[in-house]
Short mmCIF file of C-alpha atoms in Angstrom, two decimals:
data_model
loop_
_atom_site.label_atom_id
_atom_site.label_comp_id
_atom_site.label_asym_id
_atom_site.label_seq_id
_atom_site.Cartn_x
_atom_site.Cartn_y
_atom_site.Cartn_z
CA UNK L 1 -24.91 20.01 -16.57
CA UNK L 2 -21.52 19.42 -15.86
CA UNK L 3 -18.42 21.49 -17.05
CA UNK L 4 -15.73 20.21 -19.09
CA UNK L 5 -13.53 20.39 -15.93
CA UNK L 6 -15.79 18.54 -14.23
CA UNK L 7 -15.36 15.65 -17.07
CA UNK L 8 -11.98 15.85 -17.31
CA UNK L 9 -12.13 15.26 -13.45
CA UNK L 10 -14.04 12.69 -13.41
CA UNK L 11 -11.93 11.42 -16.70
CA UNK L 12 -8.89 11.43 -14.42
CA UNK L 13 -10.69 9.92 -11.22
CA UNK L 14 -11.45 6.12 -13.97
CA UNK L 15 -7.97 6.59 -14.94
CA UNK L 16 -6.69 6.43 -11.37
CA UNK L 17 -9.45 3.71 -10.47
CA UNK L 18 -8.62 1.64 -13.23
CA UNK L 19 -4.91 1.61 -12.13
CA UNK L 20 -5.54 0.87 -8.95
CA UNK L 21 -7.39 -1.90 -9.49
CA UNK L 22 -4.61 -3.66 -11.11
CA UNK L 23 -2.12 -2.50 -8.86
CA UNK L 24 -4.48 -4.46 -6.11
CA UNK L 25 -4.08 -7.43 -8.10
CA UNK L 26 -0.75 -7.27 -9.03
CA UNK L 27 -0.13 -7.21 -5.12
CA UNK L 28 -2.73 -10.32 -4.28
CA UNK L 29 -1.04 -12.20 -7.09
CA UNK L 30 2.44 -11.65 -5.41
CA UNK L 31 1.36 -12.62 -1.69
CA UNK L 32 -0.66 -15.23 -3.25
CA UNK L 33 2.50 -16.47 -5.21
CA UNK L 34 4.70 -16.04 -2.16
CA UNK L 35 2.55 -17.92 0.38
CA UNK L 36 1.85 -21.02 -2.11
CA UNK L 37 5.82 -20.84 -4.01
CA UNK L 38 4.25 -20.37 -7.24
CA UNK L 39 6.68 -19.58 -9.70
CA UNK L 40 4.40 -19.19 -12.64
CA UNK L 41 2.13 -16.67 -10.81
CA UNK L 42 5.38 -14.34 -10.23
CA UNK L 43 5.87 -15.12 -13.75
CA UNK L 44 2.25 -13.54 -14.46
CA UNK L 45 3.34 -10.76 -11.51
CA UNK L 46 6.45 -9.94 -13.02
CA UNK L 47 4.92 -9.84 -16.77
CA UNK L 48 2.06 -7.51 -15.73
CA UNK L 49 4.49 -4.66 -14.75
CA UNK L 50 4.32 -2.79 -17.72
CA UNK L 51 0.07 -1.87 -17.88
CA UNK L 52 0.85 -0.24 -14.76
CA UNK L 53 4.07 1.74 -15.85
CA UNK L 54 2.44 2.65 -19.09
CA UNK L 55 -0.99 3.65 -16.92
CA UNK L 56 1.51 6.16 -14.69
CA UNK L 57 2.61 8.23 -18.05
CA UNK L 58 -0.95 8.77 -19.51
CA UNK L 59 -2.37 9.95 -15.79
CA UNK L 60 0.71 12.14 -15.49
CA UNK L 61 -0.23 13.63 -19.12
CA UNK L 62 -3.79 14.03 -17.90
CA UNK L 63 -3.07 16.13 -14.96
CA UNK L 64 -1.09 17.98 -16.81
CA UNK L 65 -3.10 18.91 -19.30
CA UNK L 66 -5.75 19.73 -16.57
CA UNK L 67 -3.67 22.05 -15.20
CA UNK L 68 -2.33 23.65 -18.24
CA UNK L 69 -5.82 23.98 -19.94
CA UNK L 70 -8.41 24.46 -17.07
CA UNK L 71 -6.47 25.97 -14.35
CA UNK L 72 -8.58 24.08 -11.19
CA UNK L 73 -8.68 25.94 -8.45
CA UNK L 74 -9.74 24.67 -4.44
CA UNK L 75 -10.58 21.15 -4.00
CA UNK L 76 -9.92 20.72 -7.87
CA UNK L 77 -6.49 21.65 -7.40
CA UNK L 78 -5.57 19.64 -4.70
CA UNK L 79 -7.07 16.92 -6.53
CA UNK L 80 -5.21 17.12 -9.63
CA UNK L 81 -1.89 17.40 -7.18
CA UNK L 82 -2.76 14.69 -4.64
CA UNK L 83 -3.71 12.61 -8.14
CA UNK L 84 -0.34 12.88 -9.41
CA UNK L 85 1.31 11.82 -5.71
CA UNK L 86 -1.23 8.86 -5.78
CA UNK L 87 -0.13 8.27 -8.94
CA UNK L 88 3.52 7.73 -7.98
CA UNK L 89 2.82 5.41 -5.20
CA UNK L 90 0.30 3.26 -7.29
CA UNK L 91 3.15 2.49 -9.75
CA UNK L 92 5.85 1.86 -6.63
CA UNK L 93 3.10 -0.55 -5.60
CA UNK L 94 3.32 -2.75 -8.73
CA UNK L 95 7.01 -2.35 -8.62
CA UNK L 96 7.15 -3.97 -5.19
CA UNK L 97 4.92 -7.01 -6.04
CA UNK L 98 7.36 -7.45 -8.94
CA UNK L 99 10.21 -7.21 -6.58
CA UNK L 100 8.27 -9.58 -3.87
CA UNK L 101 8.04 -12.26 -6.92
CA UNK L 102 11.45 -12.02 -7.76
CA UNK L 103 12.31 -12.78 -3.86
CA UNK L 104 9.93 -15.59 -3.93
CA UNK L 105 11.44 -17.03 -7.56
CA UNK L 106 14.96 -16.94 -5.21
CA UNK L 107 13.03 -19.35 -2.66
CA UNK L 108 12.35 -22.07 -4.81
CA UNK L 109 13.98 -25.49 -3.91
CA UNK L 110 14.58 -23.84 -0.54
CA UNK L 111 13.37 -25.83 2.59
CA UNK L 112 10.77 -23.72 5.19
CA UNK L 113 13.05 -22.46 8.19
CA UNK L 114 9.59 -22.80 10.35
CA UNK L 115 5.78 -21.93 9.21
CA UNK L 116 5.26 -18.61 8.70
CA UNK L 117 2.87 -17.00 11.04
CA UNK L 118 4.06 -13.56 11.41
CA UNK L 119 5.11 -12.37 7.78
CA UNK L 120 1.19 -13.48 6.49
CA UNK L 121 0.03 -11.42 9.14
CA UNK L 122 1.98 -8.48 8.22
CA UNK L 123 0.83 -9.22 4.91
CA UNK L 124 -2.60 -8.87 5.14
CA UNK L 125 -2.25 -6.29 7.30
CA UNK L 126 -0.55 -4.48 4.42
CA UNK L 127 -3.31 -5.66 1.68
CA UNK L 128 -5.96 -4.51 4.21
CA UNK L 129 -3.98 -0.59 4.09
CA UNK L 130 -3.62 -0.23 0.50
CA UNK L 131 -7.19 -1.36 -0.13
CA UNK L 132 -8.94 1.02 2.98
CA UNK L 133 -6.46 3.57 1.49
CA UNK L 134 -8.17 3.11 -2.08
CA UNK L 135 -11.19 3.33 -0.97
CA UNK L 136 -10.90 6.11 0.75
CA UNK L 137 -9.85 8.19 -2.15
CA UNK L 138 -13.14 6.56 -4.08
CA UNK L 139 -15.12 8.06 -1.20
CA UNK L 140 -13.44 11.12 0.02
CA UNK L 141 -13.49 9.55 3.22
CA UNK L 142 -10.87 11.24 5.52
CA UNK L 143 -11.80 8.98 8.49
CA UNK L 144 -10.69 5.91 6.54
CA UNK L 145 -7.53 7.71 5.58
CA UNK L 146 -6.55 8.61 8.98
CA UNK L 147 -7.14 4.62 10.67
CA UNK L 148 -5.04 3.13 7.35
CA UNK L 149 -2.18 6.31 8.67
CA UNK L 150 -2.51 4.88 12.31
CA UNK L 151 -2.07 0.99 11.67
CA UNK L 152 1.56 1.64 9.37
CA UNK L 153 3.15 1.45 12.85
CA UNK L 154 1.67 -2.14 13.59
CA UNK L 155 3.20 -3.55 10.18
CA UNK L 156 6.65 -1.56 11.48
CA UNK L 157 6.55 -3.72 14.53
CA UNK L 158 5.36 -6.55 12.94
CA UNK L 159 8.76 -5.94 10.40
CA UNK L 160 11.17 -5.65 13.28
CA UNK L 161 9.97 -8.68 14.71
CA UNK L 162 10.13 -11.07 11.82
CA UNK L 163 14.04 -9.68 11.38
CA UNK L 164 15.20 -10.34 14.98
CA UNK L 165 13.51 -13.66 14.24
CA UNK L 166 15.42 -14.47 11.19
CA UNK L 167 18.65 -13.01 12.51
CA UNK L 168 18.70 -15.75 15.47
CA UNK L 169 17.69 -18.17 12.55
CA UNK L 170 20.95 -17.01 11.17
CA UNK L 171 23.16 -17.00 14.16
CA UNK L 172 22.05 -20.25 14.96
CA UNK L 173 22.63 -22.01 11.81
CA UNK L 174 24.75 -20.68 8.94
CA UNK L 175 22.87 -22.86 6.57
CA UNK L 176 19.38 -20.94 7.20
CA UNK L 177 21.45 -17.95 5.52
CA UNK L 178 20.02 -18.12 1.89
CA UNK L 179 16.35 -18.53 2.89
CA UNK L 180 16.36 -16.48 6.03
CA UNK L 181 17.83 -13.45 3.70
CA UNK L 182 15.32 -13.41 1.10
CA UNK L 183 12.96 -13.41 3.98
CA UNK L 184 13.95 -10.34 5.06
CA UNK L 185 13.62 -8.79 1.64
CA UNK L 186 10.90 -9.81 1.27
CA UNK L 187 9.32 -8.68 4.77
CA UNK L 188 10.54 -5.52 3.83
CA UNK L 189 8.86 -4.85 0.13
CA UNK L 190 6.10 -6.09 2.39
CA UNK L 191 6.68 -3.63 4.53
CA UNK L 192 7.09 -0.95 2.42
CA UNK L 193 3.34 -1.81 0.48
CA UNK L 194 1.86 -0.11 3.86
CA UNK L 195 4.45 3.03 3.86
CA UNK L 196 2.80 3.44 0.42
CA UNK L 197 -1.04 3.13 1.52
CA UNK L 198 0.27 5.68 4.13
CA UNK L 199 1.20 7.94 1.34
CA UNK L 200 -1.87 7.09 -0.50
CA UNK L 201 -4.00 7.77 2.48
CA UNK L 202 -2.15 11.00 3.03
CA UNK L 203 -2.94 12.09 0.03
CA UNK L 204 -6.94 12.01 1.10
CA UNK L 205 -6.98 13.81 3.57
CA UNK L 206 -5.11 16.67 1.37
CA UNK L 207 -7.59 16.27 -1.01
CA UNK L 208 -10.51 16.43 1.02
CA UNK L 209 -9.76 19.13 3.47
CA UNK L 210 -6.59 20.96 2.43
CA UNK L 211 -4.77 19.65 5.67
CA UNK L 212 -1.58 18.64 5.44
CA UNK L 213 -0.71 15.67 7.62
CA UNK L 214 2.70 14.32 6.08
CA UNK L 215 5.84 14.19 8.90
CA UNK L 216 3.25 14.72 11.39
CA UNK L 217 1.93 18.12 10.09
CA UNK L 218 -1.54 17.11 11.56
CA UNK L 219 -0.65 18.65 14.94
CA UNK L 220 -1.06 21.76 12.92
CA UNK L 221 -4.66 21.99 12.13
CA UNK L 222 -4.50 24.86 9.03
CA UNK L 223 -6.06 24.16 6.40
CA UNK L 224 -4.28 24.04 2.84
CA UNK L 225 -4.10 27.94 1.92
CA UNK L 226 -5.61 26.95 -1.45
CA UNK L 227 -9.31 28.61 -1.42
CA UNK L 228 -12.25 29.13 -1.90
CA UNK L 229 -13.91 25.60 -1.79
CA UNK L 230 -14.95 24.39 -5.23
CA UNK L 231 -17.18 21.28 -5.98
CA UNK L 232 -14.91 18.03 -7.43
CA UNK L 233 -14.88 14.50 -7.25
CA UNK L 234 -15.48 13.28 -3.98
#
């Protein structure tokens, strides 16, 4: 029979489910709207902000009440407190597909500079992170959490490339300025989805075995001094 703990647990893992799942389409909607210049879809992008904002509060009340009223201890504990970090990022997420259909609003009436190859790639190499990084917190799966930590430093290269790109754009003709700009924005808040599935990811492998891997702490193989071990969500 489970505890109330364990309810309130598994109360808290829905509530961060359910946000993420609209964070993930908040975030398809915005590379969707980007790709295809559709200004009423980063209408509906920019709209859809506040679910997410308002979902951030009530799991922040929830883990604080946890932690006031049923004092988790172990792998309950680091739950609760990778939870709230998850939390965080989640909401940055939906702020940066708002931000990325703002850019693209900027672009319309623009002509291309050149078809974009690189900056879908990157792209959907981000998507791919922030999903593998939710679904490795729906699993517990630290293996999954560790490969979406090791690809953030393809999307980094992938960034730097598209700017020296633009940049010659730039140099080259003054009048590729205004497109060529938001570009780079928007590579960046592009860029920065995947430095948030990296914290997301993180956060997982805390979670699941109390190691701390965050500015490279994984050389250091100690586990979390939070123990005994204590049955949670997995």
């Amino acid at each position: 029979m489970e505890t109330h703990l364990q309810q309130q647990l598994e109360g808290l893992r829905s509530a961060l489910l359910s946000m993420a799942a609209l964070v993930e389409e908040q975030i398809a909607r915005a590379v969707t709207a980007f790709m295809e210049r559709d200004v009423d879809l980063c209408d509906q992008v920019i709209a859809g902000d506040g679910p997410i904002d308002a979902m951030e509060l009530e799991i922040d009340e929830q883990c604080i009440r946890l932690l006031a009223l049923q004092h988790p201890i172990a792998r309950d504990l680091r739950f609760v407190a990778a939870s709230m970090k998850i939390t965080i990022d989640l909401e940055r997420l939906g702020d940066i597909a708002v931000n990325i259909s703002k850019k693209t609003k900027q672009l319309t009436g623009l002509p291309n500079l050149k078809p974009l190859v690189d900056l879908p790639r990157m792209a959907d190499l981000s998507q791919s992170m922030v999903k593998d990084s939710l679904n490795a917190f729906v699993r517990g799966d630290e293996q999954l959490a560790m490969d979406v930590c090791d690809r953030d430093e393809e999307v980094n290269q992938l960034q730097d490339q598209i700017f020296e790109e633009l940049l010659a754009f730039m140099k080259e003709d003054s009048g590729s300025v205004p497109q060529a700009m938001q570009l780079i924005f928007i590579s960046r808040h592009i860029e920065r989805l995947a430095d948030h599935a990296t914290n997301i990811a993180e956060g997982v492998v805390y979670f699941s075995q109390g190691r701390v891997i965050k500015h490279h702490a994984v050389e250091d193989p100690t586990p979390s001094p939070i123990r005994p071990e204590s049955g949670g969500p997995a």
